[in-house]
Coordinates of C-alpha atoms in Angstrom, one line a residue:
M818 CA 106.9 68.2 21.6
V819 CA 108.5 71.4 22.7
R820 CA 109.6 73.6 19.8
V821 CA 112.0 76.5 20.0
S822 CA 112.2 79.4 17.6
A823 CA 114.0 79.3 14.4
P824 CA 116.8 81.8 13.5
I825 CA 115.6 85.4 13.5
P826 CA 116.1 87.3 10.2
D827 CA 117.5 90.7 9.8
G828 CA 114.0 92.3 10.1
A829 CA 113.6 90.9 13.6
Q830 CA 113.5 94.4 15.3
D831 CA 110.7 95.5 12.9
D832 CA 108.8 92.3 13.8
D833 CA 109.3 92.9 17.6
D834 CA 108.2 96.5 17.2
K835 CA 105.1 95.3 15.2
S836 CA 104.1 93.3 18.3
L837 CA 104.0 96.6 20.2
S838 CA 101.7 98.1 17.6
D839 CA 99.4 95.1 18.0
F840 CA 98.9 96.4 21.6
G841 CA 98.5 99.9 20.3
Y842 CA 101.9 101.1 21.6
K843 CA 104.7 102.9 19.9
P844 CA 108.4 102.0 20.7
Q845 CA 109.6 104.2 23.5
L846 CA 112.4 102.2 25.1
K847 CA 115.7 101.6 23.4
R848 CA 116.6 98.1 22.3
S849 CA 120.2 97.7 23.6
L850 CA 120.2 94.5 25.6
G851 CA 121.8 91.3 24.2
N852 CA 121.5 87.6 25.0
F853 CA 123.5 87.6 28.1
H854 CA 121.8 90.8 29.4
T855 CA 118.5 89.1 29.1
F856 CA 119.7 85.9 30.7
A857 CA 121.3 87.9 33.5
A858 CA 118.1 89.8 34.2
G859 CA 116.3 86.5 34.8
I860 CA 118.9 84.8 36.9
S861 CA 119.8 87.8 39.0
Y862 CA 116.1 88.1 40.0
I863 CA 116.1 84.4 41.0
S864 CA 119.6 84.9 42.5
I865 CA 121.0 81.6 43.6
L866 CA 123.2 83.0 46.4
T867 CA 120.6 85.5 47.7
G868 CA 117.8 83.1 48.2
T869 CA 119.8 80.1 49.5
F870 CA 121.8 82.3 51.9
Q871 CA 118.7 84.2 53.1
L872 CA 116.4 81.4 54.0
F873 CA 118.5 78.3 54.5
Y874 CA 118.1 78.9 58.2
F875 CA 114.3 78.8 57.8
G876 CA 114.2 75.5 55.9
V877 CA 116.6 73.7 58.2
G878 CA 115.0 75.2 61.3
F879 CA 111.6 73.8 60.4
A880 CA 112.4 70.5 58.7
G881 CA 116.0 69.8 59.1
P882 CA 118.2 68.4 56.3
G883 CA 115.2 66.8 54.7
Y884 CA 113.9 70.2 53.6
W885 CA 116.3 69.9 50.7
W886 CA 113.6 67.8 48.9
S887 CA 111.5 70.9 48.6
W888 CA 114.1 72.3 46.2
P889 CA 113.3 69.8 43.3
M890 CA 109.6 69.9 44.2
V891 CA 109.5 73.7 43.7
F892 CA 111.6 73.4 40.6
V893 CA 109.2 71.0 38.9
G894 CA 106.2 73.2 39.7
Q895 CA 107.8 76.4 38.7
L896 CA 109.1 74.8 35.5
M897 CA 105.5 74.2 34.4
V898 CA 104.8 77.9 35.0
A899 CA 108.0 78.9 33.1
L900 CA 107.1 76.8 30.1
C901 CA 103.8 78.6 29.8
F902 CA 105.6 81.9 30.1
C903 CA 108.0 80.9 27.4
E904 CA 105.1 80.5 24.9
L905 CA 103.8 83.9 26.0
A906 CA 107.2 85.6 25.8
A907 CA 107.6 84.4 22.2
R908 CA 104.2 85.7 21.2
Y909 CA 104.1 88.9 23.3
P910 CA 107.6 90.4 23.9
V911 CA 106.4 93.5 25.7
A912 CA 107.3 95.3 28.9
G913 CA 105.3 94.5 32.0
S914 CA 104.9 90.9 30.9
I915 CA 102.5 89.7 33.7
Y916 CA 100.2 92.6 33.2
N917 CA 100.0 92.5 29.4
W918 CA 99.8 88.7 29.3
S919 CA 96.9 88.5 31.8
K920 CA 95.2 91.4 29.9
K921 CA 95.5 89.6 26.6
L922 CA 94.4 86.3 28.0
G923 CA 91.7 87.3 30.5
G924 CA 90.6 90.7 29.5
P925 CA 91.0 94.1 31.2
H926 CA 89.6 93.2 34.6
I927 CA 91.9 90.3 35.2
G928 CA 94.8 92.1 33.5
W929 CA 94.5 95.1 35.8
L930 CA 94.2 93.0 39.0
G931 CA 97.1 90.7 37.9
G932 CA 99.2 93.8 37.2
W933 CA 98.3 95.4 40.5
M934 CA 99.1 92.3 42.5
M935 CA 102.5 92.1 40.7
V936 CA 103.3 95.7 41.3
A937 CA 102.4 95.4 45.0
A938 CA 104.4 92.1 45.2
T939 CA 107.4 93.8 43.6
M940 CA 107.4 96.5 46.3
V941 CA 107.2 93.9 49.0
S942 CA 109.8 91.7 47.3
L943 CA 112.1 94.7 47.1
S944 CA 111.8 95.1 50.9
A945 CA 112.2 91.3 51.5
V946 CA 115.4 91.0 49.3
A947 CA 116.9 94.1 50.9
L948 CA 116.6 92.4 54.3
A949 CA 119.2 89.8 53.1
Y950 CA 122.0 92.3 53.8
Q951 CA 121.4 91.9 57.5
Q952 CA 122.0 88.2 57.4
T953 CA 125.3 88.6 55.5
L954 CA 127.1 91.9 56.1
P955 CA 127.3 91.7 60.0
Q956 CA 128.9 88.2 59.6
I957 CA 131.6 89.8 57.4
S958 CA 132.4 92.6 59.8
S959 CA 130.9 94.2 62.9
V960 CA 131.3 97.5 61.1
F961 CA 127.9 96.7 59.4
W962 CA 126.2 96.8 62.8
V963 CA 125.2 100.5 62.3
I964 CA 122.3 100.3 64.7
G965 CA 122.9 98.4 67.9
D966 CA 125.2 95.4 68.1
G967 CA 122.8 92.5 68.1
S968 CA 122.6 92.1 71.9
A969 CA 119.1 93.8 72.2
P970 CA 116.0 92.0 70.8
G971 CA 115.2 94.7 68.3
D972 CA 118.8 95.4 67.1
A973 CA 118.7 93.0 64.1
A974 CA 115.4 94.3 62.8
K975 CA 116.4 97.9 63.1
N976 CA 119.8 97.4 61.5
A977 CA 118.2 95.3 58.7
V978 CA 115.9 98.2 57.9
F979 CA 118.8 100.7 57.7
L980 CA 121.0 98.4 55.5
G981 CA 118.0 97.5 53.3
S982 CA 117.0 101.2 52.9
C983 CA 120.6 102.0 51.7
L984 CA 120.4 99.2 49.2
I985 CA 117.0 100.4 47.8
V986 CA 118.4 104.0 47.5
F987 CA 121.2 102.6 45.4
T988 CA 119.0 100.6 43.1
T989 CA 116.7 103.6 42.7
L990 CA 119.6 105.7 41.5
V991 CA 121.0 103.1 39.1
N992 CA 117.6 102.5 37.5
A993 CA 116.9 106.2 37.2
F994 CA 120.1 106.6 35.2
G995 CA 119.1 104.2 32.5
V996 CA 118.9 100.6 31.4
K997 CA 122.5 100.5 30.1
L998 CA 124.0 101.3 33.5
M999 CA 121.7 98.8 35.1
A1000 CA 122.5 96.1 32.6
R1001 CA 126.3 96.6 33.0
I1002 CA 126.2 96.4 36.8
N1003 CA 123.7 93.5 36.6
S1004 CA 125.7 91.5 34.1
A1005 CA 129.0 91.9 35.9
G1006 CA 127.3 91.0 39.2
V1007 CA 125.7 87.9 37.7
L1008 CA 129.0 86.8 36.3
I1009 CA 130.7 87.1 39.7
E1010 CA 127.7 85.3 41.3
L1011 CA 127.8 82.3 38.9
I1012 CA 131.6 81.9 39.3
A1013 CA 131.3 82.2 43.1
A1014 CA 128.4 79.7 43.2
V1015 CA 130.3 77.1 41.1
V1016 CA 133.5 77.6 43.2
L1017 CA 131.4 77.2 46.4
V1018 CA 129.9 73.9 45.1
V1019 CA 133.4 72.6 44.6
L1020 CA 134.7 73.8 47.9
L1021 CA 131.8 72.3 49.8
A1022 CA 132.1 69.0 47.9
V1023 CA 135.7 68.7 49.0
H1024 CA 134.6 69.0 52.6
I1025 CA 131.8 66.5 52.6
T1026 CA 131.9 64.4 55.8
R1027 CA 128.6 62.4 55.6
G1028 CA 126.5 60.5 53.1
P1029 CA 123.3 61.4 51.3
S1030 CA 121.2 59.4 53.7
T1031 CA 121.3 62.5 55.9
I1032 CA 118.6 64.1 53.8
T1033 CA 116.3 61.0 53.9
Q1034 CA 115.8 61.1 57.7
S1035 CA 113.5 63.3 59.8
H1036 CA 116.0 63.9 62.6
G1037 CA 113.1 64.3 65.0
F1038 CA 111.5 67.2 63.1
G1039 CA 107.8 67.3 62.9
Q1040 CA 107.1 65.6 66.2
G1041 CA 103.9 66.8 67.8
Q1042 CA 102.5 68.4 64.6
S1043 CA 99.2 67.3 63.3
L1044 CA 100.7 66.3 59.9
G1045 CA 104.0 65.1 61.4
Y1046 CA 107.1 65.6 59.3
F1047 CA 105.0 66.4 56.2
G1048 CA 103.6 69.5 58.0
A1049 CA 107.1 70.6 58.9
F1050 CA 108.2 70.0 55.3
L1051 CA 105.4 72.1 53.9
T1052 CA 106.4 75.0 56.1
A1053 CA 110.1 74.7 55.3
S1054 CA 109.2 74.7 51.5
L1055 CA 108.9 78.5 51.9
A1056 CA 112.7 78.6 51.7
S1057 CA 112.8 77.0 48.3
A1058 CA 109.7 78.8 47.0
Y1059 CA 111.4 82.1 47.8
V1060 CA 114.3 81.4 45.3
M1061 CA 112.7 80.1 42.2
Y1062 CA 110.6 82.9 40.9
G1063 CA 111.2 86.1 38.9
F1064 CA 112.3 84.3 35.8
D1065 CA 109.7 86.4 33.9
T1066 CA 112.0 89.4 34.3
A1067 CA 113.8 88.2 31.1
S1068 CA 110.5 88.8 29.2
S1069 CA 109.6 92.0 31.0
L1070 CA 112.6 93.7 29.4
G1071 CA 111.3 92.6 25.9
E1072 CA 111.0 96.1 24.6
E1073 CA 114.7 96.8 25.4
S1074 CA 116.0 93.5 24.2
K1075 CA 117.2 92.4 20.8
N1076 CA 115.2 89.6 19.3
P1077 CA 113.2 89.1 22.5
S1078 CA 110.8 86.6 20.8
R1079 CA 113.6 84.2 20.5
N1080 CA 115.9 85.2 23.4
A1081 CA 113.4 85.7 26.2
P1082 CA 112.0 82.1 26.2
R1083 CA 115.6 80.7 26.2
A1084 CA 116.6 83.1 29.0
I1085 CA 113.7 82.1 31.1
L1086 CA 114.5 78.4 30.9
R1087 CA 118.3 78.8 31.2
A1088 CA 117.9 81.0 34.3
L1089 CA 115.5 78.6 36.1
I1090 CA 117.5 75.4 35.2
A1091 CA 120.9 76.9 36.1
S1092 CA 119.5 78.1 39.4
F1093 CA 118.0 74.7 40.2
V1094 CA 121.2 72.8 39.4
I1095 CA 123.7 75.1 41.1
G1096 CA 121.5 76.1 44.0
G1097 CA 120.5 72.5 44.7
L1098 CA 124.2 71.4 44.8
I1099 CA 125.1 74.2 47.2
L1100 CA 122.3 73.2 49.6
L1101 CA 123.0 69.5 49.4
F1102 CA 126.8 69.8 49.8
A1103 CA 126.3 72.3 52.6
L1104 CA 124.2 69.8 54.6
L1105 CA 126.7 67.0 53.9
A1106 CA 129.8 69.1 54.8
V1107 CA 128.8 71.2 57.8
P1108 CA 130.9 70.0 60.8
N1109 CA 128.0 69.7 63.3
L1110 CA 124.7 68.9 61.8
A1111 CA 123.0 69.2 65.2
S1112 CA 124.3 72.7 65.9
K1113 CA 121.6 75.3 66.7
Q1114 CA 123.5 77.8 64.7
L1115 CA 122.2 76.1 61.5
S1116 CA 118.8 77.6 62.3
T1117 CA 120.2 81.0 63.3
G1118 CA 123.4 81.6 61.3
G1119 CA 122.1 79.7 58.3
L1120 CA 124.2 79.0 55.3
Q1121 CA 126.6 81.8 56.3
Y1122 CA 127.5 79.8 59.4
V1123 CA 128.0 76.7 57.3
V1124 CA 130.4 78.5 55.0
L1125 CA 132.4 80.1 57.7
S1126 CA 132.6 76.9 59.9
T1127 CA 133.4 74.6 57.0
L1128 CA 135.7 76.7 54.8
G1129 CA 137.3 78.8 57.4
S1130 CA 137.2 82.5 58.0
T1131 CA 139.3 83.8 55.1
V1132 CA 137.6 81.7 52.3
G1133 CA 134.2 82.0 54.0
Q1134 CA 134.3 85.8 54.1
A1135 CA 135.4 85.9 50.4
V1136 CA 132.3 83.9 49.6
L1137 CA 130.1 86.2 51.8
W1138 CA 131.4 89.2 49.8
C1139 CA 130.2 87.4 46.7
V1140 CA 126.8 86.9 48.4
F1141 CA 126.7 90.6 49.1
I1142 CA 127.2 91.3 45.3
A1143 CA 124.5 88.7 44.5
I1144 CA 122.0 90.4 46.8
T1145 CA 122.8 93.8 45.3
V1146 CA 122.2 92.7 41.7
C1147 CA 119.1 90.7 42.7
E1148 CA 117.6 93.8 44.3
L1149 CA 118.5 95.7 41.1
A1150 CA 116.7 93.2 39.0
V1151 CA 113.6 93.2 41.2
H1152 CA 113.4 97.0 41.1
T1153 CA 113.9 97.0 37.3
A1154 CA 111.1 94.5 36.7
G1155 CA 108.8 96.6 38.9
I1156 CA 109.5 99.7 37.0
R1157 CA 108.7 98.1 33.6
L1158 CA 105.4 96.7 35.1
A1159 CA 104.3 100.1 36.4
F1160 CA 105.3 101.7 33.1
A1161 CA 103.2 99.1 31.2
M1162 CA 100.1 99.8 33.3
A1163 CA 100.5 103.5 33.3
R1164 CA 100.7 103.8 29.5
D1165 CA 97.3 102.1 29.5
N1166 CA 96.1 104.8 31.9
G1167 CA 95.8 102.1 34.6
L1168 CA 97.6 103.9 37.5
P1169 CA 97.2 107.3 39.3
A1170 CA 99.1 110.0 37.5
S1171 CA 99.6 107.7 34.5
R1172 CA 101.1 110.3 32.2
M1173 CA 103.8 111.1 34.7
V1174 CA 104.5 107.4 35.6
A1175 CA 104.7 106.4 31.9
R1176 CA 106.9 109.3 30.9
V1177 CA 110.3 108.1 29.5
S1178 CA 113.2 110.4 30.3
P1179 CA 114.6 111.7 26.9
R1180 CA 118.1 111.8 28.4
F1181 CA 118.3 108.5 30.3
Q1182 CA 115.6 106.6 28.1
T1183 CA 114.0 105.0 31.2
P1184 CA 110.9 105.8 33.3
I1185 CA 112.2 107.7 36.3
V1186 CA 109.0 108.3 38.3
P1187 CA 108.2 104.7 38.9
A1188 CA 111.8 104.0 39.9
V1189 CA 111.5 106.6 42.7
V1190 CA 107.9 105.7 43.8
I1191 CA 108.6 102.0 44.0
G1192 CA 111.8 102.7 46.0
L1193 CA 110.0 105.0 48.4
V1194 CA 107.2 102.5 49.0
A1195 CA 109.6 99.7 49.6
I1196 CA 111.5 101.7 52.2
G1197 CA 108.2 102.6 53.8
I1198 CA 107.3 99.0 54.1
L1199 CA 110.6 98.4 56.0
V1200 CA 110.1 101.4 58.3
L1201 CA 106.6 100.3 59.2
N1202 CA 108.0 97.0 60.4
I1203 CA 111.0 98.4 62.1
D1204 CA 110.1 97.0 65.6
Q1205 CA 109.0 93.6 64.4
P1206 CA 111.5 90.8 65.2
Q1207 CA 109.7 88.5 62.6
I1208 CA 110.2 91.0 59.8
F1209 CA 112.2 88.5 57.8
S1210 CA 109.8 85.6 57.6
V1211 CA 106.5 87.7 57.4
V1212 CA 107.6 90.1 54.7
T1213 CA 109.2 87.3 52.7
S1214 CA 106.1 85.1 53.0
I1215 CA 103.7 87.8 51.8
A1216 CA 106.0 88.7 48.9
I1217 CA 106.1 85.1 47.6
I1218 CA 102.4 84.6 48.0
M1219 CA 101.6 87.7 46.0
I1220 CA 104.0 86.6 43.2
Y1221 CA 102.3 83.2 43.0
L1222 CA 98.9 84.9 42.8
A1223 CA 100.1 87.2 40.1
Y1224 CA 101.4 84.2 38.1
L1225 CA 98.0 82.5 38.5
S1226 CA 96.4 85.6 36.8
V1227 CA 98.3 84.5 33.7
T1228 CA 98.3 80.7 33.8
L1229 CA 94.6 80.4 34.8
P1230 CA 93.3 82.5 31.9
M1231 CA 95.8 80.8 29.6
L1232 CA 94.3 77.4 30.6
W1233 CA 90.8 78.8 29.9
Q1234 CA 91.9 79.9 26.4
R1235 CA 93.5 76.5 25.7
L1236 CA 90.3 74.7 26.8
R1237 CA 88.3 76.9 24.4
G1238 CA 90.7 76.2 21.6
R1239 CA 91.6 79.8 21.3
W1240 CA 95.3 79.8 22.3
Q1241 CA 97.8 79.9 19.4
P1242 CA 101.6 80.1 20.1
A1243 CA 103.7 82.4 18.0
E1244 CA 104.2 81.1 14.5
G1245 CA 107.7 79.6 14.2
G1246 CA 108.4 80.5 17.9
F1247 CA 108.5 78.6 21.1
S1248 CA 105.6 76.1 21.4
L1249 CA 104.7 73.3 23.8
G1250 CA 102.7 71.6 21.2
K1251 CA 100.5 68.7 22.5
V1252 CA 102.0 68.9 26.0
G1253 CA 100.8 72.5 26.4
L1254 CA 97.4 71.5 28.0
P1255 CA 98.8 69.1 30.7
V1256 CA 101.7 71.5 31.4
N1257 CA 99.2 74.4 31.8
I1258 CA 97.0 72.3 34.1
V1259 CA 99.9 71.4 36.4
A1260 CA 101.0 75.1 36.4
V1261 CA 97.6 76.2 37.7
L1262 CA 97.2 73.5 40.3
W1263 CA 100.8 74.0 41.5
G1264 CA 100.4 77.8 41.8
A1265 CA 97.1 77.5 43.7
A1266 CA 98.3 74.8 46.1
M1267 CA 101.6 76.5 46.9
A1268 CA 99.9 79.9 47.4
L1269 CA 97.6 78.3 49.9
N1270 CA 100.4 76.4 51.6
L1271 CA 102.5 79.6 52.0
A1272 CA 99.5 81.6 53.3
W1273 CA 98.3 79.0 55.8
P1274 CA 98.0 80.7 59.2
R1275 CA 100.9 79.0 60.9
A1276 CA 101.7 80.6 64.2
S1277 CA 105.3 79.6 63.8
V1278 CA 105.6 81.8 60.7
Y1279 CA 103.2 84.7 61.3
D1280 CA 102.8 84.9 65.1
A1281 CA 105.8 83.2 66.6
T1282 CA 106.5 85.8 69.3
S1283 CA 104.4 87.5 71.9
P1284 CA 102.1 89.4 72.1
H1285 CA 100.0 86.9 70.0
H1286 CA 97.1 88.1 68.0
W1287 CA 94.7 86.3 65.7
Y1288 CA 95.1 89.0 63.0
L1289 CA 98.9 88.4 62.9
R1290 CA 98.4 84.6 62.4
W1291 CA 95.9 85.3 59.6
G1292 CA 98.1 88.1 58.4
A1293 CA 98.8 86.7 54.9
F1294 CA 95.1 86.5 54.1
L1295 CA 94.3 89.8 55.7
Y1296 CA 97.1 91.9 54.2
I1297 CA 96.9 90.4 50.7
G1298 CA 93.1 90.6 50.9
V1299 CA 93.2 94.3 51.7
I1300 CA 95.7 95.0 49.0
A1301 CA 93.6 93.1 46.4
V1302 CA 90.3 94.6 47.4
A1303 CA 91.6 98.1 47.7
G1304 CA 93.3 97.9 44.4
F1305 CA 90.3 96.4 42.6
A1306 CA 88.0 98.9 44.1
Y1307 CA 90.2 101.7 42.7
Y1308 CA 90.1 100.0 39.3
W1309 CA 86.3 99.4 39.4
F1310 CA 85.3 102.9 40.4
R1311 CA 88.1 105.0 38.7
K1312 CA 89.5 103.0 35.8
R1313 CA 86.9 100.5 34.6
G1314 CA 86.0 101.3 31.0
R1315 CA 88.7 104.0 30.9
L1316 CA 91.8 101.9 30.1
D1317 CA 93.2 103.3 26.9
V1318 CA 96.7 103.9 25.6
I1319 CA 97.7 107.4 26.6
E1320 CA 98.6 109.8 23.8
D1321 CA 102.3 109.8 24.5
S1322 CA 102.5 106.0 24.1
R1323 CA 100.0 105.5 21.3
A1324 CA 101.2 103.9 18.1
A1325 CA 100.7 106.0 14.9
G1326 CA 97.8 105.0 12.8
P1327 CA 94.9 102.7 13.7
G1328 CA 95.4 100.4 16.7
P1329 CA 93.3 98.6 19.3
A1330 CA 91.8 101.3 21.5
R1331 CA 91.0 98.8 24.2
Q1332 CA 92.5 95.4 24.7
T1333 CA 90.3 92.3 24.7
A1334 CA 91.1 88.7 25.5
V1335 CA 92.7 86.5 22.9

């Protein structure tokens, strides 16, 4: 039976700071975030409107209306992962949650590799989310066609890089000026997004023109494929997988949140469940309300086309402005989570120039160096792909796969600890009880299966346009393999046996010099 935490006494902050000393850290970040801030951080990373509007075209284009069923499928799988994370968030409310959790559960080797994959994934995700501007802003106004006008093959990719780079510069500046500014913008944006999402559900429901049998038919998709419609469905599931992750952000802000041991698990579950319910209704009602289900614009204009054609230009554009806000705060949350992760690794001397990366600005009370570095790398990823017309699907796919692998670096060691009888949830905190083991098993199997599905060398995803090359088709395995091998080689030859809390972050008095598994 799942058990949530009891009320937190007045000494809660001392208890949360004590959890830092168990890692050997001293408090460096200011605890200023309340319940809604924590919830907003998780739900803005998931971002209902960003994900659904960015990849609806992809899901419908590959599997038609039936792709909707990938939404509950992904939710169930990710819920298993989230439940495991809730136990960890209650016991270890520290910054850079994925890194610190995998370090505690699997030891320094797995911890560093999990943290490295998550840092790299954050940079790629930052680029992937930034590309969503291109699919929304030009449909609001032609003013947002800064580079080209969409008539040339490379116009969309180049304009996407420009708009995305502007967004990354904005999130870099906001994060550099402190967590309070970030939290205010993020919370306001999330509030607008939630209201807009609920209103959109109602408006689409009013315009429904067909029955739910629409999503139970193949509509001719999957013909000619070796696995038939099931193969098309697995490809289309990328669209849902892209939305429902990032809920761990609520726990990654644990050192800046009040009562994170209690609030973070609740925020994780609330963010995921709210996203599932509201996002699922938006997708379902959109498929039932669009005037022409056979229109080719469904797989090109996506959900933006559905909104404009169903609700009219005035209402449709108002919704798209809300999508613009959602994309902005989503990017802000992704950047924030990446900064905390880099900070967490750096204070263990796990990154190059660790002292500089882990330094907290005395004025803004936030790590500024990782904010700038992560932003620059994300822009660099966009620029490197500036002439690639497939930039949307390729960058997005790689980002998701790396996130799933980083999550596996937590759930797999956690399962090993459970099987050895060495895992103990926080006393009086969130606990899965007897269902913990089966939930953990499903979380591991789900993560591994979905990562393999997303990385599968489908020409339609990784090598759809000429010139065709084998290394593009196997791009997910190659690119992620290079990142993993290069990163672990750096760790093995430069950091192995040298991970230790740097002096500026070390807790006063005796503390664990090096972290070992639970």
